[in-house]
PDB file of C-alpha atoms in Angstrom:
ATOM      1  CA  ALA A  29     -44.489 -82.288-113.178  1.00 85.00           C
ATOM      2  CA  GLY A  30     -46.010 -83.958-109.985  1.00 86.00           C
ATOM      3  CA  LEU A  31     -48.363 -86.073-111.948  1.00 88.00           C
ATOM      4  CA  ALA A  32     -45.523 -87.004-114.155  1.00 89.00           C
ATOM      5  CA  ALA A  33     -43.551 -88.170-111.365  1.00 90.00           C
ATOM      6  CA  LEU A  34     -46.418 -90.134-110.221  1.00 89.00           C
ATOM      7  CA  ALA A  35     -46.717 -91.950-113.419  1.00 89.00           C
ATOM      8  CA  THR A  36     -43.046 -92.824-113.329  1.00 91.00           C
ATOM      9  CA  ALA A  37     -43.234 -94.168-109.888  1.00 90.00           C
ATOM     10  CA  LEU A  38     -46.081 -96.344-110.877  1.00 88.00           C
ATOM     11  CA  ASN A  39     -44.407 -97.601-113.921  1.00 86.00           C
ATOM     12  CA  PRO A  40     -40.706 -96.758-113.994  1.00 86.00           C
ATOM     13  CA  GLU A  41     -39.682 -98.931-116.904  1.00 84.00           C
ATOM     14  CA  HIS A  42     -42.181 -97.304-119.232  1.00 76.00           C
ATOM     15  CA  ALA A  43     -41.464 -93.867-118.237  1.00 77.00           C
ATOM     16  CA  ALA A  44     -38.170 -93.171-120.035  1.00 78.00           C
ATOM     17  CA  ASP A  45     -38.369 -91.077-123.281  1.00 82.00           C
ATOM     18  CA  ILE A  46     -41.958 -90.037-122.511  1.00 87.00           C
ATOM     19  CA  GLU A  47     -42.785 -86.396-122.458  1.00 90.00           C
ATOM     20  CA  LEU A  48     -43.904 -84.695-119.385  1.00 88.00           C
ATOM     21  CA  ALA A  49     -47.505 -84.015-120.613  1.00 90.00           C
ATOM     22  CA  ALA A  50     -47.877 -87.699-121.769  1.00 92.00           C
ATOM     23  CA  LEU A  51     -46.749 -88.989-118.243  1.00 91.00           C
ATOM     24  CA  ALA A  52     -49.014 -86.559-116.519  1.00 90.00           C
ATOM     25  CA  GLU A  53     -51.904 -88.012-118.671  1.00 91.00           C
ATOM     26  CA  ARG A  54     -50.788 -91.547-117.895  1.00 91.00           C
ATOM     27  CA  ALA A  55     -51.223 -90.563-114.066  1.00 91.00           C
ATOM     28  CA  ILE A  56     -54.519 -89.015-114.539  1.00 90.00           C
ATOM     29  CA  VAL A  57     -55.839 -92.087-116.356  1.00 90.00           C
ATOM     30  CA  TRP A  58     -54.425 -94.222-113.408  1.00 91.00           C
ATOM     31  CA  LEU A  59     -56.136 -92.182-110.750  1.00 90.00           C
ATOM     32  CA  ALA A  60     -59.505 -92.221-112.649  1.00 88.00           C
ATOM     33  CA  ALA A  61     -59.192 -96.208-113.086  1.00 89.00           C
ATOM     34  CA  HIS A  62     -58.334 -96.820-109.355  1.00 90.00           C
ATOM     35  CA  ARG A  63     -59.983 -96.227-106.081  1.00 90.00           C
ATOM     36  CA  GLY A  64     -58.647 -95.661-102.435  1.00 90.00           C
ATOM     37  CA  TRP A  65     -56.058 -93.227-103.102  1.00 90.00           C
ATOM     38  CA  LEU A  66     -55.325 -89.637-101.716  1.00 90.00           C
ATOM     39  CA  LEU A  67     -53.845 -87.086-103.971  1.00 89.00           C
ATOM     40  CA  VAL A  68     -52.369 -83.849-102.364  1.00 88.00           C
ATOM     41  CA  LEU A  69     -52.191 -80.759-104.452  1.00 86.00           C
ATOM     42  CA  ASP A  70     -49.920 -78.518-102.354  1.00 84.00           C
ATOM     43  CA  ASN A  71     -49.663 -74.704-102.381  1.00 82.00           C
ATOM     44  CA  VAL A  72     -52.263 -74.270-105.323  1.00 86.00           C
ATOM     45  CA  THR A  73     -52.235 -70.627-106.577  1.00 86.00           C
ATOM     46  CA  ASP A  74     -55.354 -70.628-108.627  1.00 88.00           C
ATOM     47  CA  PRO A  75     -58.481 -72.895-108.437  1.00 89.00           C
ATOM     48  CA  GLN A  76     -58.547 -73.040-112.189  1.00 89.00           C
ATOM     49  CA  HIS A  77     -55.168 -74.639-112.388  1.00 88.00           C
ATOM     50  CA  VAL A  78     -56.530 -77.938-110.806  1.00 86.00           C
ATOM     51  CA  ALA A  79     -60.147 -77.773-112.017  1.00 86.00           C
ATOM     52  CA  PRO A  80     -59.679 -79.907-115.060  1.00 85.00           C
ATOM     53  CA  LEU A  81     -57.771 -82.480-113.057  1.00 85.00           C
ATOM     54  CA  LEU A  82     -60.613 -82.449-110.261  1.00 83.00           C
ATOM     55  CA  GLY A  83     -63.339 -82.913-112.725  1.00 80.00           C
ATOM     56  CA  ARG A  84     -61.563 -86.149-114.116  1.00 79.00           C
ATOM     57  CA  VAL A  85     -60.547 -88.028-110.835  1.00 71.00           C
ATOM     58  CA  ARG A  86     -63.131 -86.641-108.360  1.00 67.00           C
ATOM     59  CA  LEU A  87     -65.127 -89.910-107.852  1.00 69.00           C
ATOM     60  CA  ALA A  88     -62.451 -92.464-107.948  1.00 80.00           C
ATOM     61  CA  GLY A  89     -60.321 -91.110-105.011  1.00 86.00           C
ATOM     62  CA  ARG A  90     -59.913 -88.195-102.471  1.00 86.00           C
ATOM     63  CA  VAL A  91     -58.064 -84.977-103.244  1.00 85.00           C
ATOM     64  CA  LEU A  92     -56.698 -82.608-100.641  1.00 86.00           C
ATOM     65  CA  VAL A  93     -55.768 -79.194-102.071  1.00 86.00           C
ATOM     66  CA  THR A  94     -53.808 -76.593 -99.939  1.00 84.00           C
ATOM     67  CA  SER A  95     -53.753 -72.920-100.778  1.00 83.00           C
ATOM     68  CA  ARG A  96     -53.224 -69.763 -99.270  1.00 77.00           C
ATOM     69  CA  LEU A  97     -55.801 -68.376-101.434  1.00 80.00           C
ATOM     70  CA  GLY A  98     -59.045 -67.942 -99.599  1.00 78.00           C
ATOM     71  CA  GLN A  99     -61.339 -67.281-102.372  1.00 80.00           C
ATOM     72  CA  GLY A 100     -62.636 -69.244-105.627  1.00 80.00           C
ATOM     73  CA  TRP A 101     -62.999 -72.616-104.195  1.00 82.00           C
ATOM     74  CA  HIS A 102     -66.679 -72.538-104.107  1.00 79.00           C
ATOM     75  CA  GLN A 103     -66.780 -73.119-107.864  1.00 78.00           C
ATOM     76  CA  LEU A 104     -64.877 -76.391-107.530  1.00 79.00           C
ATOM     77  CA  THR A 105     -66.292 -77.952-104.237  1.00 76.00           C
ATOM     78  CA  ARG A 106     -68.625 -77.254-101.339  1.00 74.00           C
ATOM     79  CA  HIS A 107     -65.973 -78.912 -98.943  1.00 78.00           C
ATOM     80  CA  VAL A 108     -63.865 -76.038 -98.028  1.00 79.00           C
ATOM     81  CA  LEU A 109     -61.891 -76.143 -94.777  1.00 79.00           C
ATOM     82  CA  ARG A 110     -60.394 -72.769 -93.818  1.00 79.00           C
ATOM     83  CA  LEU A 111     -57.594 -73.006 -91.386  1.00 78.00           C
ATOM     84  CA  ASP A 112     -56.572 -70.249 -89.131  1.00 82.00           C
ATOM     85  CA  VAL A 113     -53.467 -69.406 -87.284  1.00 87.00           C
ATOM     86  CA  LEU A 114     -52.695 -71.117 -84.030  1.00 92.00           C
ATOM     87  CA  ALA A 115     -54.118 -69.933 -80.866  1.00 95.00           C
ATOM     88  CA  PRO A 116     -51.273 -68.246 -78.700  1.00 94.00           C
ATOM     89  CA  GLY A 117     -51.377 -71.106 -76.374  1.00 93.00           C
ATOM     90  CA  GLN A 118     -50.947 -73.779 -79.176  1.00 94.00           C
ATOM     91  CA  ALA A 119     -48.300 -71.873 -80.916  1.00 94.00           C
ATOM     92  CA  VAL A 120     -46.317 -71.764 -77.467  1.00 94.00           C
ATOM     93  CA  GLU A 121     -46.828 -75.506 -76.861  1.00 92.00           C
ATOM     94  CA  LEU A 122     -45.737 -76.358 -80.445  1.00 93.00           C
ATOM     95  CA  LEU A 123     -42.492 -74.111 -80.227  1.00 93.00           C
ATOM     96  CA  THR A 124     -41.779 -75.841 -76.784  1.00 91.00           C
ATOM     97  CA  ARG A 125     -42.264 -79.266 -78.050  1.00 91.00           C
ATOM     98  CA  LEU A 126     -40.235 -78.850 -81.012  1.00 90.00           C
ATOM     99  CA  ALA A 127     -37.517 -77.028 -79.457  1.00 88.00           C
ATOM    100  CA  ALA A 128     -37.222 -79.150 -76.083  1.00 73.00           C
ATOM    101  CA  PRO A 129     -35.953 -76.659 -73.843  1.00 60.00           C
ATOM    102  CA  PRO A 130     -33.580 -77.934 -71.214  1.00 58.00           C
ATOM    103  CA  GLY A 131     -34.799 -78.773 -67.760  1.00 62.00           C
ATOM    104  CA  PRO A 132     -37.529 -81.075 -66.699  1.00 60.00           C
ATOM    105  CA  GLY A 133     -40.962 -79.654 -66.591  1.00 53.00           C
ATOM    106  CA  SER A 134     -40.396 -76.057 -67.660  1.00 51.00           C
ATOM    107  CA  ALA A 135     -43.894 -74.833 -68.250  1.00 55.00           C
ATOM    108  CA  VAL A 136     -42.778 -71.298 -69.172  1.00 62.00           C
ATOM    109  CA  TRP A 137     -39.766 -70.879 -71.546  1.00 79.00           C
ATOM    110  CA  PRO A 138     -38.635 -67.098 -71.278  1.00 84.00           C
ATOM    111  CA  GLY A 139     -39.300 -65.357 -74.689  1.00 90.00           C
ATOM    112  CA  ALA A 140     -41.609 -68.102 -76.077  1.00 93.00           C
ATOM    113  CA  GLU A 141     -44.736 -66.096 -76.044  1.00 93.00           C
ATOM    114  CA  GLU A 142     -43.214 -63.048 -77.403  1.00 94.00           C
ATOM    115  CA  LEU A 143     -41.538 -65.134 -80.220  1.00 92.00           C
ATOM    116  CA  VAL A 144     -44.666 -66.779 -81.535  1.00 92.00           C
ATOM    117  CA  GLN A 145     -46.346 -63.546 -81.318  1.00 92.00           C
ATOM    118  CA  GLU A 146     -43.669 -61.937 -83.603  1.00 89.00           C
ATOM    119  CA  LEU A 147     -44.204 -64.956 -85.964  1.00 88.00           C
ATOM    120  CA  GLY A 148     -47.830 -64.323 -86.181  1.00 88.00           C
ATOM    121  CA  TRP A 149     -48.946 -67.609 -84.700  1.00 89.00           C
ATOM    122  CA  LEU A 150     -48.300 -69.090 -88.158  1.00 87.00           C
ATOM    123  CA  PRO A 151     -47.917 -72.922 -87.910  1.00 88.00           C
ATOM    124  CA  LEU A 152     -45.049 -73.244 -90.466  1.00 83.00           C
ATOM    125  CA  ALA A 153     -43.256 -70.272 -88.913  1.00 86.00           C
ATOM    126  CA  VAL A 154     -43.346 -71.625 -85.471  1.00 90.00           C
ATOM    127  CA  GLU A 155     -42.330 -75.089 -86.746  1.00 89.00           C
ATOM    128  CA  GLN A 156     -39.354 -73.767 -88.569  1.00 87.00           C
ATOM    129  CA  ALA A 157     -38.337 -71.378 -85.308  1.00 87.00           C
ATOM    130  CA  GLY A 158     -38.781 -74.569 -83.016  1.00 89.00           C
ATOM    131  CA  ALA A 159     -36.581 -76.780 -85.239  1.00 87.00           C
ATOM    132  CA  TYR A 160     -33.953 -74.036 -85.504  1.00 85.00           C
ATOM    133  CA  LEU A 161     -34.109 -73.477 -81.841  1.00 88.00           C
ATOM    134  CA  TYR A 162     -33.657 -77.127 -81.038  1.00 89.00           C
ATOM    135  CA  GLN A 163     -30.615 -77.555 -83.447  1.00 86.00           C
ATOM    136  CA  THR A 164     -28.718 -74.305 -82.268  1.00 85.00           C
ATOM    137  CA  ALA A 165     -29.658 -74.564 -78.629  1.00 85.00           C
ATOM    138  CA  LEU A 166     -30.856 -70.948 -78.825  1.00 86.00           C
ATOM    139  CA  THR A 167     -33.554 -69.508 -76.474  1.00 89.00           C
ATOM    140  CA  PRO A 168     -36.597 -68.002 -77.786  1.00 92.00           C
ATOM    141  CA  ALA A 169     -35.404 -64.559 -76.465  1.00 91.00           C
ATOM    142  CA  VAL A 170     -32.159 -64.788 -78.306  1.00 88.00           C
ATOM    143  CA  TYR A 171     -33.822 -65.921 -81.557  1.00 88.00           C
ATOM    144  CA  LEU A 172     -36.300 -63.128 -81.136  1.00 87.00           C
ATOM    145  CA  HIS A 173     -33.701 -60.498 -80.788  1.00 88.00           C
ATOM    146  CA  ARG A 174     -31.864 -61.832 -83.801  1.00 84.00           C
ATOM    147  CA  LEU A 175     -35.277 -61.932 -85.656  1.00 82.00           C
ATOM    148  CA  ARG A 176     -35.942 -58.191 -85.024  1.00 81.00           C
ATOM    149  CA  ALA A 177     -32.258 -57.285 -85.786  1.00 80.00           C
ATOM    150  CA  GLN A 178     -32.081 -59.077 -89.109  1.00 74.00           C
ATOM    151  CA  PRO A 179     -35.679 -60.582 -90.031  1.00 64.00           C
ATOM    152  CA  HIS A 180     -34.561 -61.343 -93.623  1.00 58.00           C
ATOM    153  CA  VAL A 181     -31.683 -63.677 -92.369  1.00 56.00           C
ATOM    154  CA  GLU A 182     -33.470 -65.426 -89.694  1.00 48.00           C
ATOM    155  CA  PHE A 183     -36.679 -66.011 -91.737  1.00 53.00           C
ATOM    156  CA  ASP A 184     -34.597 -67.507 -94.665  1.00 55.00           C
ATOM    157  CA  ARG A 185     -32.878 -69.959 -92.365  1.00 50.00           C
ATOM    158  CA  ALA A 186     -34.001 -73.471 -92.320  1.00 48.00           C
ATOM    159  CA  ALA A 187     -33.262 -76.314 -89.738  1.00 41.00           C
ATOM    160  CA  ALA A 188     -31.004 -79.037 -91.192  1.00 47.00           C
ATOM    161  CA  GLY A 189     -33.078 -81.395 -92.956  1.00 49.00           C
ATOM    162  CA  ALA A 190     -35.815 -78.946 -93.474  1.00 46.00           C
ATOM    163  CA  ASP A 191     -37.142 -77.977 -96.937  1.00 50.00           C
ATOM    164  CA  GLY A 192     -35.191 -74.860 -97.872  1.00 46.00           C
ATOM    165  CA  GLU A 193     -37.878 -73.916-100.523  1.00 48.00           C
ATOM    166  CA  ARG A 194     -40.461 -73.618 -97.712  1.00 46.00           C
ATOM    167  CA  THR A 195     -38.857 -71.219 -95.375  1.00 48.00           C
ATOM    168  CA  VAL A 196     -41.037 -68.383 -94.176  1.00 54.00           C
ATOM    169  CA  ALA A 197     -39.149 -65.872 -96.114  1.00 54.00           C
ATOM    170  CA  ARG A 198     -39.245 -67.676 -99.513  1.00 49.00           C
ATOM    171  CA  ILE A 199     -43.005 -68.181 -98.893  1.00 44.00           C
ATOM    172  CA  TRP A 200     -43.724 -64.563 -98.138  1.00 50.00           C
ATOM    173  CA  ARG A 201     -41.278 -63.309-100.970  1.00 50.00           C
ATOM    174  CA  ILE A 202     -43.514 -65.590-103.350  1.00 42.00           C
ATOM    175  CA  THR A 203     -46.775 -64.224-101.935  1.00 41.00           C
ATOM    176  CA  LEU A 204     -45.627 -60.515-101.995  1.00 46.00           C
ATOM    177  CA  THR A 205     -44.258 -61.025-105.625  1.00 50.00           C
ATOM    178  CA  HIS A 206     -47.708 -62.209-106.491  1.00 44.00           C
ATOM    179  CA  LEU A 207     -49.474 -59.589-104.982  1.00 45.00           C
ATOM    180  CA  ALA A 208     -47.211 -56.704-106.519  1.00 55.00           C
ATOM    181  CA  GLU A 209     -47.767 -58.555-109.875  1.00 58.00           C
ATOM    182  CA  THR A 210     -51.558 -58.458-109.619  1.00 52.00           C
ATOM    183  CA  GLN A 211     -51.993 -54.626-108.686  1.00 50.00           C
TER     184      GLN A 211
END
């Protein structure tokens, strides 16, 4: 669907009445014929899902693949960059920068360290919490109390303008469902 959308964006007047698979093929042909592009394949769940595409467009441009899957990529490329969670100080700094606590120069925001620890120092979780704190003017301590009392509610809330499909709860639900299905 993403490749079909790319083909439509590249040539909207010729995209009407063309099937999804044909549009995707047009996008692949375009990518193979042009240079200097960057294609982002986000949240790939299986390296084999993108292997055919990577084999066709590898030399013409750059492809960035993101995934929570840590294995199986060596079959496709030798350039794997593994990212870890944030360091505790980085997580607090991100939360503080996003949530903009009141008062000039407040170096320590009560509850910030405990909140990022509860969030597992995960960048997406810290980003969502920071945006939510900013919009609601909650303190980290109040948010942490709510999070511990009703984690399913707080993890499922996205700040206004955020991608609701990428809330932490939905991402974890997808991951846990996938794990349950593979056992």
